mmCIF file of C-alpha atoms in Angstrom:
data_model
loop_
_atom_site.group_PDB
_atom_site.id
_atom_site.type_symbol
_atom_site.label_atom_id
_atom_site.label_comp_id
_atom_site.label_asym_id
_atom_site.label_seq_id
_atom_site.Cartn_x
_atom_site.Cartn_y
_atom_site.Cartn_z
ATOM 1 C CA UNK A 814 70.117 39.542 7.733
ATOM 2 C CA UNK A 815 72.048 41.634 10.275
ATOM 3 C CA UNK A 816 70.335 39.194 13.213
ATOM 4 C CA UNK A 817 69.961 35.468 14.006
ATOM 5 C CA UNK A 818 71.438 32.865 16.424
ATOM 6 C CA UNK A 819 75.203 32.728 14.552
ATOM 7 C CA UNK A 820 76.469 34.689 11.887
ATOM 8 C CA UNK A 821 79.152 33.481 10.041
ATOM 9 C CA UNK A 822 81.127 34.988 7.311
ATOM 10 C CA UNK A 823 81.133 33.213 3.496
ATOM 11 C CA UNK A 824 84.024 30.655 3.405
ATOM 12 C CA UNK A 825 84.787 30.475 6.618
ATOM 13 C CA UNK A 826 84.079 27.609 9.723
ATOM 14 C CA UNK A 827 82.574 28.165 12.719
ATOM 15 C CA UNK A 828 85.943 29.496 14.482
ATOM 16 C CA UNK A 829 87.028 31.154 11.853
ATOM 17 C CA UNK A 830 88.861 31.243 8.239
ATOM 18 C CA UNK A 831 89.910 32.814 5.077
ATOM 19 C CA UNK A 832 89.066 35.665 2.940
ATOM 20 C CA UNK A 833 85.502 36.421 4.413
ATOM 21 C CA UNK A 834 82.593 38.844 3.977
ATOM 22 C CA UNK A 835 80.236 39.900 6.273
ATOM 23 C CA UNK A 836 76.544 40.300 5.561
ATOM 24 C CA UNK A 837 75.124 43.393 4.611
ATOM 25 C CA UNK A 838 77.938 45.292 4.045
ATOM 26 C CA UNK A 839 79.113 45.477 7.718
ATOM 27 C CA UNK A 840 82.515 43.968 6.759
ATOM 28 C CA UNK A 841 84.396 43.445 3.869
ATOM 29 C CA UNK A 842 87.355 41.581 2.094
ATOM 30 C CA UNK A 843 88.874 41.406 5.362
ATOM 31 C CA UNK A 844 91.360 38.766 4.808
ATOM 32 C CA UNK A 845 91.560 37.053 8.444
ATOM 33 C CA UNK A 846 88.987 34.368 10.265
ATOM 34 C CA UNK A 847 86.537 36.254 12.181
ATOM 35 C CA UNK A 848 83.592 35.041 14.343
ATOM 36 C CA UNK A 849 80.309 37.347 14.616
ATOM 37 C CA UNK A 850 77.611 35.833 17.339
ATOM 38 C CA UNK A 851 74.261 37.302 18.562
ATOM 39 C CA UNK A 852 72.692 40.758 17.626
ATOM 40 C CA UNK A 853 74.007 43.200 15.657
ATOM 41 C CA UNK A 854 71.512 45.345 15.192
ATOM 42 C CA UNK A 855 73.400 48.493 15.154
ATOM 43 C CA UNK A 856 75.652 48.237 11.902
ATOM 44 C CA UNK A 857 79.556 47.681 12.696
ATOM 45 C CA UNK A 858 80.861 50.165 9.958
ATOM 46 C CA UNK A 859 84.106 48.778 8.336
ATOM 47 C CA UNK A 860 85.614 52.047 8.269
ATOM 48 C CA UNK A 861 85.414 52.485 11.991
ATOM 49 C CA UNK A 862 87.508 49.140 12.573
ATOM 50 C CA UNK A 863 90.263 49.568 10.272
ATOM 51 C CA UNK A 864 92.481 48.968 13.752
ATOM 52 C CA UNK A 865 91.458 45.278 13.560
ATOM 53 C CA UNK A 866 93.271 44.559 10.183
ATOM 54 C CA UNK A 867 96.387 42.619 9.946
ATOM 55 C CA UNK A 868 96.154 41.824 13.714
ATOM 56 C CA UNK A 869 95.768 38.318 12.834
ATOM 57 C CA UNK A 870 93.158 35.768 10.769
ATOM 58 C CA UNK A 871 92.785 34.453 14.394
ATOM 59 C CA UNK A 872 90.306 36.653 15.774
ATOM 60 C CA UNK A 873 87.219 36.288 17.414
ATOM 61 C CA UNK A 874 84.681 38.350 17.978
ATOM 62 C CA UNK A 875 81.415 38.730 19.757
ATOM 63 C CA UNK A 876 78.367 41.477 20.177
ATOM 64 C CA UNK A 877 75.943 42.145 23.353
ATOM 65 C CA UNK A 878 72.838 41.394 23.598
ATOM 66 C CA UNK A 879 71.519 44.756 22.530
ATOM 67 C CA UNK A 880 73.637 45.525 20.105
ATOM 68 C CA UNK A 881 76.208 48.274 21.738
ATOM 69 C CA UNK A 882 79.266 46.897 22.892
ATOM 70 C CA UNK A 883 82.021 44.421 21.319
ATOM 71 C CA UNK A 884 84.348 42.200 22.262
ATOM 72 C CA UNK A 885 86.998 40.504 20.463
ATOM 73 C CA UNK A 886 90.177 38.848 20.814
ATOM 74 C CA UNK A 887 92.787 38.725 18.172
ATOM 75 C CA UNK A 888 95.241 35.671 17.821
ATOM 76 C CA UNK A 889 98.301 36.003 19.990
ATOM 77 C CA UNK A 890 96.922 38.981 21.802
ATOM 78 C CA UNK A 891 94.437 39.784 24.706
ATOM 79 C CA UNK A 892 90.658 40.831 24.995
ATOM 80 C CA UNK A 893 89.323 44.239 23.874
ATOM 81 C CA UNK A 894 85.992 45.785 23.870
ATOM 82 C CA UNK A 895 84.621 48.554 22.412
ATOM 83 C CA UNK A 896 81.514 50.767 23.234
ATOM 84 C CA UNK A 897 81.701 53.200 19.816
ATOM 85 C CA UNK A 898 81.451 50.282 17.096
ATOM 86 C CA UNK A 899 84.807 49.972 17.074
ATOM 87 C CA UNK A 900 86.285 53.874 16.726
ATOM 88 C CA UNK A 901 87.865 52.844 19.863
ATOM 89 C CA UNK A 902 89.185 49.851 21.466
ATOM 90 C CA UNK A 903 90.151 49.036 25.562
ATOM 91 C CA UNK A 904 92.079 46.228 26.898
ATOM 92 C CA UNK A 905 89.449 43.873 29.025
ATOM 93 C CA UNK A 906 91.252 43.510 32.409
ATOM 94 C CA UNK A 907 91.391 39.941 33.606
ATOM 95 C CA UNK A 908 90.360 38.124 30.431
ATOM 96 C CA UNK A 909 93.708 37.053 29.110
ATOM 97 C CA UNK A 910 94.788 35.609 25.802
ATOM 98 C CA UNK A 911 93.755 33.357 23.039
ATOM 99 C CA UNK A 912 90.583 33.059 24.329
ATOM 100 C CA UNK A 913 87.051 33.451 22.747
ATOM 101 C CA UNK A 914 84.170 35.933 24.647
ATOM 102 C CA UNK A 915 80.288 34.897 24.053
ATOM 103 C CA UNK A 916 77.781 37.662 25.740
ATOM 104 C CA UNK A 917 74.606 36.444 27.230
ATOM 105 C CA UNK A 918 71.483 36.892 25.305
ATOM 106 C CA UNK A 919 69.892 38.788 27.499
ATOM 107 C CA UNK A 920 71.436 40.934 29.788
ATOM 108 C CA UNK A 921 74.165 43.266 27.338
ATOM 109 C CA UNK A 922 75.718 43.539 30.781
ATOM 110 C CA UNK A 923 77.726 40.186 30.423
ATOM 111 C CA UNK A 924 79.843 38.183 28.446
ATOM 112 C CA UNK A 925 81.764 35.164 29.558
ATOM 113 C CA UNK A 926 84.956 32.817 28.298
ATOM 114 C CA UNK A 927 85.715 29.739 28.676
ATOM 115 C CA UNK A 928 89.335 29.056 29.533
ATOM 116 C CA UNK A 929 89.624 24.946 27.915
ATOM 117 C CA UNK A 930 93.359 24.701 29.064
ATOM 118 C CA UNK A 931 92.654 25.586 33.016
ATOM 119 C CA UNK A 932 89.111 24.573 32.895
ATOM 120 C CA UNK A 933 87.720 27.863 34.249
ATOM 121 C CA UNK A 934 84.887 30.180 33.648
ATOM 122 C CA UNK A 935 85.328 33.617 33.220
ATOM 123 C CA UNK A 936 82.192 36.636 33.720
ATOM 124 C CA UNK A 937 81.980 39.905 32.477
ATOM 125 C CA UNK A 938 79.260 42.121 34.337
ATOM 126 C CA UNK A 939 80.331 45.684 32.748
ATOM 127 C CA UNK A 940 80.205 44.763 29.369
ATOM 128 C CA UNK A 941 83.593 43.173 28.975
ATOM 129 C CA UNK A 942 85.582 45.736 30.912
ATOM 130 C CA UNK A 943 87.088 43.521 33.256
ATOM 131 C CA UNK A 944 86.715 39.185 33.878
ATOM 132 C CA UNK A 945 86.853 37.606 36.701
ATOM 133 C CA UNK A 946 86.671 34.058 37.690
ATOM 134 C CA UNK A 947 83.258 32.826 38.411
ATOM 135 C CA UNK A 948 83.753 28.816 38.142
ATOM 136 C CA UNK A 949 87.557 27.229 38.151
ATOM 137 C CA UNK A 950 86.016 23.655 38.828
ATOM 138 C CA UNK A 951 85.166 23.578 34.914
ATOM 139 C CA UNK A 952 87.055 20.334 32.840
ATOM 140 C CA UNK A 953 89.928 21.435 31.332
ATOM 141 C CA UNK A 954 91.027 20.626 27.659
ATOM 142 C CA UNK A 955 94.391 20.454 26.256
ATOM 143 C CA UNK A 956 95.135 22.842 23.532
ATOM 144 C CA UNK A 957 95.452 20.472 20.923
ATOM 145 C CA UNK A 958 92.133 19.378 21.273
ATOM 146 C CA UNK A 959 90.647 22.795 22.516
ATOM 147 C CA UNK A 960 88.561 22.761 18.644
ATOM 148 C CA UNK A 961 86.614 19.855 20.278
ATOM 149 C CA UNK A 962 85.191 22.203 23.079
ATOM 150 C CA UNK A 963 82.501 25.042 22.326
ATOM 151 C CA UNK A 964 80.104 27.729 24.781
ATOM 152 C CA UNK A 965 77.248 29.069 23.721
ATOM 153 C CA UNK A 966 74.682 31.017 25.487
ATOM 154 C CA UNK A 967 71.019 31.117 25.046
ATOM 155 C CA UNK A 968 68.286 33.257 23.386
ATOM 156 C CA UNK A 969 65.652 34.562 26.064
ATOM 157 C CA UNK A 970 67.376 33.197 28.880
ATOM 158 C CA UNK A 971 69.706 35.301 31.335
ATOM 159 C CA UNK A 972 72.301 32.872 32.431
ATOM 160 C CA UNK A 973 72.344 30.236 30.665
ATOM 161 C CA UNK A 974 75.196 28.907 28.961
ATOM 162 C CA UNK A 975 75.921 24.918 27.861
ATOM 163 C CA UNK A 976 79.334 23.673 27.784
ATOM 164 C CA UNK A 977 80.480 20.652 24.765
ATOM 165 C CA UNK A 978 83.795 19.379 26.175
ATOM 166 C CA UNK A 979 85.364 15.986 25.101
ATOM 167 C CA UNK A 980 83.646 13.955 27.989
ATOM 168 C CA UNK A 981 80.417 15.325 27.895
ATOM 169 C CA UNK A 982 77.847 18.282 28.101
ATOM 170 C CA UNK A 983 77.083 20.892 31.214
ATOM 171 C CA UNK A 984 74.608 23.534 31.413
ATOM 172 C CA UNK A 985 74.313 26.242 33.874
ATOM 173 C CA UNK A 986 71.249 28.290 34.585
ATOM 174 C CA UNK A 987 73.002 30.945 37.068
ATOM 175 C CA UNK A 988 75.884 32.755 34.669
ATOM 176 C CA UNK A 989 78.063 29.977 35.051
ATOM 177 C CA UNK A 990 78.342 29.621 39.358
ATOM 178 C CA UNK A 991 77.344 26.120 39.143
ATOM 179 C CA UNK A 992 77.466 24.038 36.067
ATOM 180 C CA UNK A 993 75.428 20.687 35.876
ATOM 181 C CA UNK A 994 76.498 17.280 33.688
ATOM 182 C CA UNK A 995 74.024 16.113 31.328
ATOM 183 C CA UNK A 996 73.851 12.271 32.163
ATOM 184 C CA UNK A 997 73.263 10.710 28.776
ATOM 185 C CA UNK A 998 75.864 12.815 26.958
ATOM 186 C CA UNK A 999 79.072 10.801 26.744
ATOM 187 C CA UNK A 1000 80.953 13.466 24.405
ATOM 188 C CA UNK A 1001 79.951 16.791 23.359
ATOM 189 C CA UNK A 1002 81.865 18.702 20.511
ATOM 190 C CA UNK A 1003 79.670 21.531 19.077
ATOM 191 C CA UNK A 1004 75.993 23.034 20.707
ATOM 192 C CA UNK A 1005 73.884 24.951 19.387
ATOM 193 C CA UNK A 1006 70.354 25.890 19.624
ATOM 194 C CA UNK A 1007 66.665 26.434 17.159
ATOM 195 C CA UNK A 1008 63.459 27.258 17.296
ATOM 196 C CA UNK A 1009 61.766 25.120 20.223
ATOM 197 C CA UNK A 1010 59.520 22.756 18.955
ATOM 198 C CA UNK A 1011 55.810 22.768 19.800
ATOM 199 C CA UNK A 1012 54.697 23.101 23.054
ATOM 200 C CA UNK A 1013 57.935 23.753 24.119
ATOM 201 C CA UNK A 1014 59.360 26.733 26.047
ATOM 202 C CA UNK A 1015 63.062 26.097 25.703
ATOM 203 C CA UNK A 1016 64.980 26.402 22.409
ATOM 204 C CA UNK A 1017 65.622 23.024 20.522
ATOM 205 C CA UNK A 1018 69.014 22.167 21.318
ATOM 206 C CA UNK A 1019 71.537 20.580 18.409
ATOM 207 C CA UNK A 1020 74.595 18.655 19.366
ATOM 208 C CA UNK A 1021 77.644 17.160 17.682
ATOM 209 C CA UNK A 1022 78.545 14.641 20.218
ATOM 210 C CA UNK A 1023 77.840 11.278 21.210
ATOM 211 C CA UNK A 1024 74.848 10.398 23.447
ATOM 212 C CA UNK A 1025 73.325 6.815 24.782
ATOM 213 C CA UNK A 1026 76.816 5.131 23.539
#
């Protein structure tokens, strides 16, 4: 369906891929990787992004919170958004290259990146418009290994974003000012979260990583 915690097209990974379709006729046959997260609620018509072809099969792409606004970056180029579902496109300011946006799940104000290689954070609070640098204390990862590294943020909570590095996990509760190390997590890879279990407030978290040795 056109909503859910990740939405990924057929035949592709997680960061992308090959020859992928898009649920519900919102994209198709478009012949380069591309990386839907969060809402999208209002339908992204393939006929008003016809400016994303060809760019590259690197691109990444993510939605806000309520639907309205995209953001994207395409391999070898920087970060765009778009407020029209994609009739028109802006250049973020600040956001740089190669670099993949994830909105919070609650406030469609924000999106943030994660920059691996300098091991900074980077915060959107006009709905990708412009970054700047919220957190540059962050551990870096070399590009070669930046596929080991993931951000996500998290249904129902304003905020809160976790951070699987090589070396461990961090989670942040205040849009990424302060991040804290989970102390059991020796090597995080890929987070993601579920329905919380039971008597539970918080969504389940799921980890590829190594925890407790």
């Amino acid at each position: 369906q056109n909503e859910g915690h990740f939405i990924y097209p057929f035949g592709s990974s997680p960061d992308g891929g090959f020859e992928n379709e898009i649920l519900n006729n919102n994209l198709h046959n478009n012949k380069f990787g591309i990386l839907l997260e969060g809402s999208i609620e209002n339908t992204i018509n393939k006929n008003n992004i016809t400016n994303l072809k060809n760019n590259s099969w690197a691109i990444k792409l993510n939605v806000s919170s309520n639907g309205n606004t995209i953001v994207w970056c395409p391999g070898g180029s920087t970060m765009h958004y778009s407020s029209d579902n994609g009739l028109n496109w802006q250049a973020s300011a600040g956001a740089g290259s190669n670099l993949k946006p994830v909105s919070d799940r609650v406030n469609a104000l924000k999106f943030y990146i994660y920059d691996a290689l300098n091991g900074r954070l980077l915060i959107s609070t006009d709905r990708g418009a412009s970054f700047t640098v919220t957190n540059s204390g962050l551990p870096s990862v070399p590009d070669w290994q930046s596929g080991d590294a993931s951000i996500r943020t998290v249904y129902g909570r304003e905020g809160h974003i976790w951070l699987a590095v090589p070396g461990g996990l961090y989670r942040s509760v205040n849009s990424g000012a302060d991040f804290g190390k989970i102390s059991n997590v020796e090597d995080g890879g890929r987070v993601g979260f579920g329905r919380a279990l039971p008597g539970n407030d918080y969504p389940a978290i799921y980890l590829s990583g190594k925890v407790n040795g």
